[in-house]
Short mmCIF file of C-alpha atoms in Angstrom, two decimals:
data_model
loop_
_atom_site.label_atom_id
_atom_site.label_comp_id
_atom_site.label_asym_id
_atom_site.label_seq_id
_atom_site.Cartn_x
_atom_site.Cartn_y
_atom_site.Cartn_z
CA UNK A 286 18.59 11.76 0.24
CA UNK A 287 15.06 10.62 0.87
CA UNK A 288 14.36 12.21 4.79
CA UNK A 289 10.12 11.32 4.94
CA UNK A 290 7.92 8.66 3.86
CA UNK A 291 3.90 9.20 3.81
CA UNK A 292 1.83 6.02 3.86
CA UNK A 293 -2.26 5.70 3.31
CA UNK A 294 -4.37 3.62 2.55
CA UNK A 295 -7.08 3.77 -0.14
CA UNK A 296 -10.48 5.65 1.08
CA UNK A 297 -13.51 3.59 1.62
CA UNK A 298 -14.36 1.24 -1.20
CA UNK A 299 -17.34 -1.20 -2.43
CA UNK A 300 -16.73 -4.82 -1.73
CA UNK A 301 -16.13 -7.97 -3.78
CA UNK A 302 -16.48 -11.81 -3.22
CA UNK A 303 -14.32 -14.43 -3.62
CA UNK A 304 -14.82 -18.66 -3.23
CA UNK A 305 -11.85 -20.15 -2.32
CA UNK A 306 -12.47 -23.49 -3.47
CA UNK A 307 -12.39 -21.97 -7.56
CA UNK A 308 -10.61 -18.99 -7.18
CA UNK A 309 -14.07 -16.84 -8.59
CA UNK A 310 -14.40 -13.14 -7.93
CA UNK A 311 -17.33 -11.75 -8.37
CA UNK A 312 -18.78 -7.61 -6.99
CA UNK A 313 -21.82 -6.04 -6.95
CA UNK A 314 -20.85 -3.12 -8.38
CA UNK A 315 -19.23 -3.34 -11.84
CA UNK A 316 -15.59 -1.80 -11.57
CA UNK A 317 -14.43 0.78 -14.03
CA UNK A 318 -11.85 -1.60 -14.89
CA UNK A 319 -14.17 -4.39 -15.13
CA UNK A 320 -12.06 -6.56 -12.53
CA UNK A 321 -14.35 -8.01 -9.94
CA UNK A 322 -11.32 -7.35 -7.37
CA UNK A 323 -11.11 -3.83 -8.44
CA UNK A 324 -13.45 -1.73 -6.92
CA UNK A 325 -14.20 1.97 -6.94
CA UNK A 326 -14.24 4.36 -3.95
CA UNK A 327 -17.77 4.94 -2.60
CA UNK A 328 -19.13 8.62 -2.27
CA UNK A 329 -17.93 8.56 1.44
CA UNK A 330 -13.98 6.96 -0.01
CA UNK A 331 -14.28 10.11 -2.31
CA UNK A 332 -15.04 12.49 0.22
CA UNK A 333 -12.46 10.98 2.70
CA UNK A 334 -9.75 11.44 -0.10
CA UNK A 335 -10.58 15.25 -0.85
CA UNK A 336 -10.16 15.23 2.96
CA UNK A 337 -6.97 13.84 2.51
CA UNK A 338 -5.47 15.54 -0.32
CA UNK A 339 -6.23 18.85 1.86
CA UNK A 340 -3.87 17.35 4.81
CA UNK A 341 -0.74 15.96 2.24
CA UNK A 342 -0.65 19.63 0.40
CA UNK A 343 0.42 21.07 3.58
CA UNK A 344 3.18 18.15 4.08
CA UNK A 345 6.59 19.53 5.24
CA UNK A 346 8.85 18.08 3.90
CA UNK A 347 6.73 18.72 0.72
CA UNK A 348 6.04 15.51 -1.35
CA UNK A 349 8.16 15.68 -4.22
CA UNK A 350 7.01 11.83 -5.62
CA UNK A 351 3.90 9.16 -5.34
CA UNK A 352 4.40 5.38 -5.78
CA UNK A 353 0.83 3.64 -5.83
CA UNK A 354 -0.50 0.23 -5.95
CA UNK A 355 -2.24 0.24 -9.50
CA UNK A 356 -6.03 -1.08 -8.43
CA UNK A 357 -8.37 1.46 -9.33
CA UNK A 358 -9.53 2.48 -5.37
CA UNK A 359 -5.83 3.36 -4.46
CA UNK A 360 -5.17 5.85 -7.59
CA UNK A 361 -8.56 7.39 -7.35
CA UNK A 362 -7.73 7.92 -3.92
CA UNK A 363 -4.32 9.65 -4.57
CA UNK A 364 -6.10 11.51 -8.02
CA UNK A 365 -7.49 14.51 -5.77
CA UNK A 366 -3.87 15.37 -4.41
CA UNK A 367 -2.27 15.08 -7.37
CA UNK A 368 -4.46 17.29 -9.46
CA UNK A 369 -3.99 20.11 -7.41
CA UNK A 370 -0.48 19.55 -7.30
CA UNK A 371 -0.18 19.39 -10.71
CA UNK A 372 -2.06 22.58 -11.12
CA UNK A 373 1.17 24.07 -8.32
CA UNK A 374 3.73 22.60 -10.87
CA UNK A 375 3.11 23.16 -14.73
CA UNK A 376 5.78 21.43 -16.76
CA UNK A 377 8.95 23.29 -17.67
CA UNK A 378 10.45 23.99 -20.88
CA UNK A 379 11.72 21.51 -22.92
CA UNK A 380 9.73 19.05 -20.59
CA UNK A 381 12.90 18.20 -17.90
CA UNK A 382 10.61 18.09 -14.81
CA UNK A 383 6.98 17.99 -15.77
CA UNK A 384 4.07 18.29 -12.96
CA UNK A 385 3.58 15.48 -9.91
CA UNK A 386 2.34 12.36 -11.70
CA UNK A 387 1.87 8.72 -10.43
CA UNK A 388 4.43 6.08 -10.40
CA UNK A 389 2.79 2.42 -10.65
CA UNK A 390 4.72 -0.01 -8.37
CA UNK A 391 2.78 -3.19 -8.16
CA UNK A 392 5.31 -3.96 -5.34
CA UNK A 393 2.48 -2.01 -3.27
CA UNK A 394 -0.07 -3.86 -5.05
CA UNK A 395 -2.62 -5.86 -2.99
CA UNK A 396 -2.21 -9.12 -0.89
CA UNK A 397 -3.65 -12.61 -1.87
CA UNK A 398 -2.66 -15.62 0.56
CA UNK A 399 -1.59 -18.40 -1.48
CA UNK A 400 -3.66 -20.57 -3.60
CA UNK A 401 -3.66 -23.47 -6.19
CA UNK A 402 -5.43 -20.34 -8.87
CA UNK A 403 -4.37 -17.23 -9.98
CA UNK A 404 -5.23 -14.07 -8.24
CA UNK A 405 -6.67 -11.00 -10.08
CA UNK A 406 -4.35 -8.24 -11.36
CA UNK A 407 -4.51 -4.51 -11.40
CA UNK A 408 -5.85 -3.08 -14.96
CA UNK A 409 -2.77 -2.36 -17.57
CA UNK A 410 -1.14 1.06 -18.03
CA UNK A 411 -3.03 1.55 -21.12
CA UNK A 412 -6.62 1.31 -19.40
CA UNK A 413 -5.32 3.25 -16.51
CA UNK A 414 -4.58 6.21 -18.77
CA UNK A 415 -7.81 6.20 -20.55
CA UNK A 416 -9.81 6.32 -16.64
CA UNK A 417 -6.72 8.53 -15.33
CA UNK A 418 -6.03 10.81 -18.43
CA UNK A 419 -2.58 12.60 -17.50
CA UNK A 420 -1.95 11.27 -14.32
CA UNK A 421 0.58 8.31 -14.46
CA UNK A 422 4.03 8.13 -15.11
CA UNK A 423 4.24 6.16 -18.65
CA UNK A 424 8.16 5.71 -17.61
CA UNK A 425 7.89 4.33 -14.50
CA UNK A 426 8.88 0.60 -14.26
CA UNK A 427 7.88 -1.60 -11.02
CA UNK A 428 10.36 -2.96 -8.67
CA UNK A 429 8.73 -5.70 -8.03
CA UNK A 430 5.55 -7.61 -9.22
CA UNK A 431 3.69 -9.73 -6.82
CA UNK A 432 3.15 -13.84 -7.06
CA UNK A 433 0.13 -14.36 -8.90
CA UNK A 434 -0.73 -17.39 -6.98
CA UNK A 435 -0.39 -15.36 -3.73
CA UNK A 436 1.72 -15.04 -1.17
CA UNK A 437 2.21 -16.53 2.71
CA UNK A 438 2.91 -13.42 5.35
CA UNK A 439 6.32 -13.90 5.62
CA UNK A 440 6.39 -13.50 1.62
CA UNK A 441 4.50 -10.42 2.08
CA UNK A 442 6.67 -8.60 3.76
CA UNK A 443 9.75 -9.72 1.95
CA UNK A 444 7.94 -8.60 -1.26
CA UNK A 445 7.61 -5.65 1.02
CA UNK A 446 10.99 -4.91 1.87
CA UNK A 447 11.70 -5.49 -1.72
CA UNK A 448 9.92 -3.07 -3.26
CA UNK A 449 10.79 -0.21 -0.62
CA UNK A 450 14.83 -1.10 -0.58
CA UNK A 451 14.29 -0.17 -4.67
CA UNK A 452 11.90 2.78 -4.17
CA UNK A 453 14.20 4.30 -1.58
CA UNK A 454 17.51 3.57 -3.57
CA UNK A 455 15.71 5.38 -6.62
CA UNK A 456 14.48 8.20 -4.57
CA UNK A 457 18.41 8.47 -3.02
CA UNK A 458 19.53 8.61 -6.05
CA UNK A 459 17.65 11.36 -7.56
CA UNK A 460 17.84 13.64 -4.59
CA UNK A 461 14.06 13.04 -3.68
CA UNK A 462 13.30 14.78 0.97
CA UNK A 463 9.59 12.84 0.58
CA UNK A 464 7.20 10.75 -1.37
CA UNK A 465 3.89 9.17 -0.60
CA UNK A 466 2.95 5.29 -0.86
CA UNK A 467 -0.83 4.65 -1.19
CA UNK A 468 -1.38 1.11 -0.88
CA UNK A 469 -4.06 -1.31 1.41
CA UNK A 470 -4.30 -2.15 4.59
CA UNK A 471 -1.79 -5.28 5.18
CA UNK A 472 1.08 -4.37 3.15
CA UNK A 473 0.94 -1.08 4.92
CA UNK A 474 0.98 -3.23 8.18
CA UNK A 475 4.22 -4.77 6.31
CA UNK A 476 5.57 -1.48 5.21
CA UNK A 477 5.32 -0.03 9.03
CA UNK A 478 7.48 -3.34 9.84
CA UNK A 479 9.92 -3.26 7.30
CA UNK A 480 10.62 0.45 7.70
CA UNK A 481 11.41 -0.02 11.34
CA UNK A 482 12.58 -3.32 11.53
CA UNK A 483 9.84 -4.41 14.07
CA UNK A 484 8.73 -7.40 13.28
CA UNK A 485 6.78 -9.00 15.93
CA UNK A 486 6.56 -12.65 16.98
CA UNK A 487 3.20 -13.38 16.48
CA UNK A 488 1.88 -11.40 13.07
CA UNK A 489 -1.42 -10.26 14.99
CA UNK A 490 -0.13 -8.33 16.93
CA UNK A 491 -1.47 -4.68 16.25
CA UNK A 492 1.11 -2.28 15.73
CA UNK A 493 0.69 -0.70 12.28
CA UNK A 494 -2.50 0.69 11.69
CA UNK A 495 -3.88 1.06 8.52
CA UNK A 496 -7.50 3.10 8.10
CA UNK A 497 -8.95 3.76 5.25
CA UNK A 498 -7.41 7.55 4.14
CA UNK A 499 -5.07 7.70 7.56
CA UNK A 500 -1.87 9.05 7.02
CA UNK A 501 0.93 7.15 8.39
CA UNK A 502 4.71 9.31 8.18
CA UNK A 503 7.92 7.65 8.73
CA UNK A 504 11.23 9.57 8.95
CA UNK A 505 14.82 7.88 8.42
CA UNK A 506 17.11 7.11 11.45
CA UNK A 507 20.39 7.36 9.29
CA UNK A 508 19.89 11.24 8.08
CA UNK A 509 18.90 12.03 11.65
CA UNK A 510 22.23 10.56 12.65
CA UNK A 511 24.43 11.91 9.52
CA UNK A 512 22.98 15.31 10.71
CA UNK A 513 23.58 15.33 14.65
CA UNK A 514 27.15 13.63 13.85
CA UNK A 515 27.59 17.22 11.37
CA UNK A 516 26.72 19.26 13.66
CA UNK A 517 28.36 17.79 16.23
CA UNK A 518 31.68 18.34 14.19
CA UNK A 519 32.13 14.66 13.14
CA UNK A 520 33.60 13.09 10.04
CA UNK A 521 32.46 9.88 10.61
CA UNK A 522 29.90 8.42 8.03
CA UNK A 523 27.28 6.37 9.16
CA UNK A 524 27.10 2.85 7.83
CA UNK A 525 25.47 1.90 4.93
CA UNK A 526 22.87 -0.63 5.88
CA UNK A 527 22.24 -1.89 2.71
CA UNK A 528 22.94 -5.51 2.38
CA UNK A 529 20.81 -9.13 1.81
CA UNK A 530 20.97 -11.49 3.94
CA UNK A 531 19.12 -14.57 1.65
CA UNK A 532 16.99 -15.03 -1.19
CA UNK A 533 13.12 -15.77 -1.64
CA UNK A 534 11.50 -18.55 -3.09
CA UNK A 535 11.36 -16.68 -6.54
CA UNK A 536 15.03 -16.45 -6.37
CA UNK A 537 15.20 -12.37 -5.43
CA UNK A 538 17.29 -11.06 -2.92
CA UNK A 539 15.62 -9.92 0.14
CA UNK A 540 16.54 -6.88 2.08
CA UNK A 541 18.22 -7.28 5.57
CA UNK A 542 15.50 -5.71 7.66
CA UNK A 543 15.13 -7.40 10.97
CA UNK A 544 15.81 -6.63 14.18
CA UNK A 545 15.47 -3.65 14.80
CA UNK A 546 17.34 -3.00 11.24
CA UNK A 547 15.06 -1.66 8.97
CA UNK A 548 15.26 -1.44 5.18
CA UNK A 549 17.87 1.27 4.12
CA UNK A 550 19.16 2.39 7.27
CA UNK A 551 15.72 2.11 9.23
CA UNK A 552 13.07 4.82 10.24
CA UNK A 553 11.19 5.93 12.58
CA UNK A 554 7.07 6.00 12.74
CA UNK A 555 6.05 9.34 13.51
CA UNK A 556 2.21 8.98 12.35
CA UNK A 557 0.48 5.67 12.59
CA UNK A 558 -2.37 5.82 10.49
CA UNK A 559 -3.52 9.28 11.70
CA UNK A 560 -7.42 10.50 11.13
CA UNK A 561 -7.29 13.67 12.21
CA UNK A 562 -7.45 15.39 8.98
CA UNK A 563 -11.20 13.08 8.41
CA UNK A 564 -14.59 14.30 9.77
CA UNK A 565 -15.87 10.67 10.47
CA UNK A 566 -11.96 9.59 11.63
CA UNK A 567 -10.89 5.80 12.04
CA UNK A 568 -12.78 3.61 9.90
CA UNK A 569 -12.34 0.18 8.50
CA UNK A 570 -9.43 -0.91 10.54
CA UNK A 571 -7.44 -4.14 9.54
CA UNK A 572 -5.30 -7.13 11.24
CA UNK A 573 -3.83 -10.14 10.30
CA UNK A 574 -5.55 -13.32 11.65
CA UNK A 575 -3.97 -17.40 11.26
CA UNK A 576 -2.15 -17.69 7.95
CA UNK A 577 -4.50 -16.43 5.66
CA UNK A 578 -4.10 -18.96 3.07
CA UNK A 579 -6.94 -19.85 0.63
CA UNK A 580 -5.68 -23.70 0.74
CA UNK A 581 -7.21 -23.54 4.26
CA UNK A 582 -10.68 -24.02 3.57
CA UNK A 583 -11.81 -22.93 7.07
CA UNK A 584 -13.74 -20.43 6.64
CA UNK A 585 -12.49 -17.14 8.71
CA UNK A 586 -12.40 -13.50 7.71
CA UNK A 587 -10.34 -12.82 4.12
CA UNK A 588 -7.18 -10.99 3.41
CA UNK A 589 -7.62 -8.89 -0.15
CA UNK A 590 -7.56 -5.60 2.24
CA UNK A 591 -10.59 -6.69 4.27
CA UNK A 592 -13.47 -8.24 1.55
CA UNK A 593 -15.57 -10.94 2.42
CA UNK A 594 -14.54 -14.34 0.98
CA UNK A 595 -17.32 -17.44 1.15
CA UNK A 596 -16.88 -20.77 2.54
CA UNK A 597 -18.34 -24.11 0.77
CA UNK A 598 -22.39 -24.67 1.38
CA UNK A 599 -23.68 -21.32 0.92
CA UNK A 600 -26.50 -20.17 -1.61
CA UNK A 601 -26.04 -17.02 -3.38
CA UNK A 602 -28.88 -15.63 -1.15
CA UNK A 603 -27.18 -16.20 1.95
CA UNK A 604 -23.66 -14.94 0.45
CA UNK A 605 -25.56 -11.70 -0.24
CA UNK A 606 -27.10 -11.30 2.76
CA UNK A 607 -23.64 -12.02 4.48
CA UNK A 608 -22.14 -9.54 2.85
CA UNK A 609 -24.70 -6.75 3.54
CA UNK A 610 -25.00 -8.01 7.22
CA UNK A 611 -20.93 -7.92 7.92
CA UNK A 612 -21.12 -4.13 5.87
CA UNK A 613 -23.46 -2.93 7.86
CA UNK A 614 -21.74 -3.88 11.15
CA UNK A 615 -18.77 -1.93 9.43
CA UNK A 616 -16.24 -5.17 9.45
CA UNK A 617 -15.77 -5.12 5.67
#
């Protein structure tokens, strides 16, 4: 039964633009994927995530599984980690249980408020595996797959609680004591909420932190209590807390989380997005703010895990110079 889950968030990226009035995405930096939405890790994100992959060898419970958004900045964060556990673990004979690799669950994938466009998408498996040679799982089928014309909060975290109530049953399943999510910074507000069962009344509120490379750990309530009821010479099982309670606007059954709940029996947040393991520590923290729609054409600071996005009236010299003003002030 799955005991721990780990939680960070990609390492420190390059930034992209977005109008919400035509739904255009454009970077300074080509991507490796070529998707204006898809940036790379800067040398700093790179540095942060050796930093990181340092910290998550030592796990205990060791990790035994990763499930990753699919953008490029979240598996190059995770790569460093992997590697070396893959150089632990070589494959066995006749190939049962090969080394750590990377399971692509676009349930984890980025947040895009909701729109009259299409939002990007993550590169496909095939492109992946020609940047990532030997590092995904080929197998591996997502839970869930995000609206492409975004999403409102409360969507969010249903997608959320979703995609975790399918990665948990899996990992249940299979025997699986911990696994890491890498992901950005508000679904891993949502996944701190759904876990628990916390969710707050006004979505700003700012519980769940999410810094770039922070490590966030969250450890079930229902083994804790199967193993104190053991030792305590009980036969009672505790209930199974899996159950729906209604169904999203896409028709899919969303996980009975609230109140306290939590998905799959609920856990309990141990680390909230710790830095301790990174020489600079906390950077680029994230909140939600209003609804974060793009059909709201007030112009207010983006979702898409923190990137600028550009109101109507602006020239592409003052977009620019926005940009590289709000980066330098380290709000990006």
């Amino acid at each position: 039964m799955l005991e721990v889950i780990y939680v960070t968030r990609h390492g420190f990226r390059s930034n992209w633009l977005v109008d919400p009035s035509n739904g255009s995405y454009t970077n300074y930096l080509r991507s490796p994927t070529g998707g204006a939405a898809d940036p790379a890790l800067t040398a700093h994100g790179v540095d942060q995530a050796n930093e990181l992959a340092v910290r998550l060898l030592a796990a205990d419970p060791p990790i035994e599984r990763v499930y990753s958004s699919l953008y490029y900045r979240c598996l190059q964060t995770v790569e460093p980690f992997v590697r070396k556990a893959q150089e632990a673990t070589p494959a066995l004979a006749g190939g049962e249980q090969g080394p750590l690799k990377i399971r692509g669950e676009t349930g984890l994938g980025e947040w895009y408020g909701s729109a009259d466009f299409e939002h990007p998408v993550p590169a496909d498996l095939e492109k992946l595996e020609e940047l990532f040679p030997n590092l995904l799982d080929p197998c591996y089928r997502p839970a869930v797959t995000p609206n492409r014309l975004g999403e409102s909060i409360e969507e969010l975290h249903d997608r959320v609680a979703a995609a975790m109530d399918a990665v948990i049953a899996e990992c249940d399943r299979d025997g699986v004591r911990a696994i890491l999510l890498c992901s950005h910074a508000a679904v891993i507000i949502a996944l701190g909420r759904v876990l628990t069962g916390n969710m707050p009344e006004s979505v700003e509120v700012d519980d769940f932190k999410c810094f770039t490379c922070g490590l966030s750990a969250y450890r079930r309530r229902r083994q804790r209590l199967r193993t104190e009821e053991q030792d305590a010479g009980s036969a009672a099982e505790p209930t199974d807390a899996r159950g729906t309670d209604r169904h999203g606007k896409d028709g899919r059954a969303v996980a009975d989380w609230k109140g306290g709940r939590g998905v799959l029996g609920g856990w309990d947040c141990e680390l909230n997005s710790d830095c301790g393991h990174l020489r600079l520590g906390e950077e680029r923290g994230w909140s939600f703010h209003s609804d974060e729609s793009f059909k709201d054409t007030v112009r207010r600071q983006g979702m898409l895990d923190t990137t600028t996005r550009l109101g109507g009236g602006f020239d592409d010299g003052a977009k620019a110079h926005e940009a590289r003003a709000d980066n330098a002030r380290g709000k990006l």
